[in-house]
PDB file of C-alpha atoms in Angstrom:
ATOM      1  CA  MET T   1     -94.589  69.254-113.204  1.00  0.00           C
ATOM      2  CA  ARG T   2     -94.316  72.926-114.033  1.00  0.00           C
ATOM      3  CA  PRO T   3     -91.524  74.956-112.326  1.00  0.00           C
ATOM      4  CA  GLN T   4     -94.010  77.165-110.469  1.00  0.00           C
ATOM      5  CA  LYS T   5     -95.796  74.110-109.051  1.00  0.00           C
ATOM      6  CA  VAL T   6     -92.482  72.593-107.898  1.00  0.00           C
ATOM      7  CA  GLU T   7     -91.583  75.862-106.145  1.00  0.00           C
ATOM      8  CA  VAL T   8     -94.928  75.952-104.324  1.00  0.00           C
ATOM      9  CA  ASN T   9     -94.528  72.305-103.286  1.00  0.00           C
ATOM     10  CA  MET T  10     -91.019  72.979-101.861  1.00  0.00           C
ATOM     11  CA  GLN T  11     -92.368  76.006 -99.974  1.00  0.00           C
ATOM     12  CA  ASN T  12     -95.146  73.859 -98.470  1.00  0.00           C
ATOM     13  CA  GLN T  13     -92.589  71.222 -97.418  1.00  0.00           C
ATOM     14  CA  TYR T  14     -90.344  73.926 -95.935  1.00  0.00           C
ATOM     15  CA  GLU T  15     -93.191  75.376 -93.851  1.00  0.00           C
ATOM     16  CA  ALA T  16     -94.343  71.902 -92.774  1.00  0.00           C
ATOM     17  CA  ALA T  17     -90.808  71.016 -91.655  1.00  0.00           C
ATOM     18  CA  ARG T  18     -90.546  74.273 -89.677  1.00  0.00           C
ATOM     19  CA  GLU T  19     -93.880  73.543 -87.958  1.00  0.00           C
ATOM     20  CA  LEU T  20     -92.746  70.036 -86.988  1.00  0.00           C
ATOM     21  CA  LEU T  21     -89.427  71.371 -85.685  1.00  0.00           C
ATOM     22  CA  ALA T  22     -91.272  74.002 -83.630  1.00  0.00           C
ATOM     23  CA  ALA T  23     -93.404  71.173 -82.175  1.00  0.00           C
ATOM     24  CA  GLY T  24     -90.279  69.366 -80.944  1.00  0.00           C
ATOM     25  CA  ALA T  25     -89.180  67.315 -83.948  1.00  0.00           C
ATOM     26  CA  PHE T  26     -85.534  66.916 -84.895  1.00  0.00           C
ATOM     27  CA  ILE T  27     -83.716  66.001 -88.086  1.00  0.00           C
ATOM     28  CA  GLU T  28     -81.344  63.058 -88.116  1.00  0.00           C
ATOM     29  CA  GLN T  29     -78.697  62.276 -90.720  1.00  0.00           C
ATOM     30  CA  VAL T  30     -79.231  58.595 -91.446  1.00  0.00           C
ATOM     31  CA  SER T  31     -76.486  57.971 -94.010  1.00  0.00           C
ATOM     32  CA  ASP T  32     -73.285  59.572 -95.260  1.00  0.00           C
ATOM     33  CA  ALA T  33     -73.154  58.369 -98.848  1.00  0.00           C
ATOM     34  CA  PRO T  34     -75.456  59.437-100.255  1.00  0.00           C
ATOM     35  CA  LEU T  35     -76.488  61.982 -97.626  1.00  0.00           C
ATOM     36  CA  ALA T  36     -79.944  61.133 -96.322  1.00  0.00           C
ATOM     37  CA  TYR T  37     -82.045  62.716 -93.589  1.00  0.00           C
ATOM     38  CA  ARG T  38     -85.218  61.912 -91.682  1.00  0.00           C
ATOM     39  CA  ILE T  39     -87.381  64.234 -89.629  1.00  0.00           C
ATOM     40  CA  ARG T  40     -88.546  62.606 -86.381  1.00  0.00           C
ATOM     41  CA  LEU T  41     -91.283  63.539 -83.936  1.00  0.00           C
ATOM     42  CA  GLY T  42     -91.874  61.034 -81.178  1.00  0.00           C
ATOM     43  CA  SER T  43     -91.941  57.559 -82.710  1.00  0.00           C
ATOM     44  CA  ASP T  44     -92.909  58.858 -86.164  1.00  0.00           C
ATOM     45  CA  SER T  45     -90.437  59.740 -88.895  1.00  0.00           C
ATOM     46  CA  ALA T  46     -90.387  60.612 -92.581  1.00  0.00           C
ATOM     47  CA  PRO T  47     -87.663  61.080 -95.184  1.00  0.00           C
ATOM     48  CA  LEU T  48     -86.533  64.681 -95.627  1.00  0.00           C
ATOM     49  CA  PRO T  49     -85.226  65.687 -99.063  1.00  0.00           C
ATOM     50  CA  ALA T  50     -81.564  66.750 -98.933  1.00  0.00           C
ATOM     51  CA  GLY T  51     -82.407  69.980-100.766  1.00  0.00           C
ATOM     52  CA  LEU T  52     -84.944  70.898 -98.102  1.00  0.00           C
ATOM     53  CA  PHE T  53     -82.404  70.119 -95.368  1.00  0.00           C
ATOM     54  CA  GLN T  54     -79.842  72.376 -97.088  1.00  0.00           C
ATOM     55  CA  GLN T  55     -82.435  75.161 -97.362  1.00  0.00           C
ATOM     56  CA  LEU T  56     -83.243  74.960 -93.632  1.00  0.00           C
ATOM     57  CA  LEU T  57     -79.525  74.993 -92.805  1.00  0.00           C
ATOM     58  CA  ALA T  58     -78.733  77.892 -95.168  1.00  0.00           C
ATOM     59  CA  HIS T  59     -81.582  79.967 -93.712  1.00  0.00           C
ATOM     60  CA  LYS T  60     -80.256  79.236 -90.204  1.00  0.00           C
ATOM     61  CA  GLN T  61     -83.502  77.538 -89.164  1.00  0.00           C
ATOM     62  CA  ILE T  62     -81.649  74.499 -87.752  1.00  0.00           C
ATOM     63  CA  ARG T  63     -78.348  73.819 -85.989  1.00  0.00           C
ATOM     64  CA  GLN T  64     -76.302  70.772 -85.076  1.00  0.00           C
ATOM     65  CA  SER T  65     -77.311  69.453 -81.691  1.00  0.00           C
ATOM     66  CA  CYS T  66     -75.549  66.193 -80.867  1.00  0.00           C
ATOM     67  CA  ARG T  67     -74.500  62.816 -82.217  1.00  0.00           C
ATOM     68  CA  VAL T  68     -76.509  59.764 -81.102  1.00  0.00           C
ATOM     69  CA  SER T  69     -75.328  56.291 -82.113  1.00  0.00           C
ATOM     70  CA  GLY T  70     -73.099  57.901 -84.742  1.00  0.00           C
ATOM     71  CA  ARG T  71     -75.944  59.919 -86.278  1.00  0.00           C
ATOM     72  CA  MET T  72     -75.862  63.718 -86.233  1.00  0.00           C
ATOM     73  CA  ARG T  73     -79.036  65.404 -85.012  1.00  0.00           C
ATOM     74  CA  TYR T  74     -80.239  68.880 -85.923  1.00  0.00           C
ATOM     75  CA  VAL T  75     -82.784  70.942 -84.001  1.00  0.00           C
ATOM     76  CA  ILE T  76     -84.605  74.219 -84.567  1.00  0.00           C
ATOM     77  CA  VAL T  77     -82.696  77.408 -83.779  1.00  0.00           C
ATOM     78  CA  GLU T  78     -84.294  79.045 -80.751  1.00  0.00           C
ATOM     79  CA  VAL T  79     -85.118  82.724 -81.226  1.00  0.00           C
TER      80      VAL T  79
END
């Protein structure tokens, strides 16, 4: 894959994650070592790349919400 194509793909994933979060989804940390995350909406879920999670966190798009069954949950930052 060419670098430009990878960048476009990450941008599409970023926007898709933001849309899901705006629709009520949340991100859940599912393991500590290695760090792994899933994005959940209702009963559906999908793996979320750690780099994408870090990008959402760095851009202050998500915040820690609570811990459920030992798993940290992150939700969209309300504006």
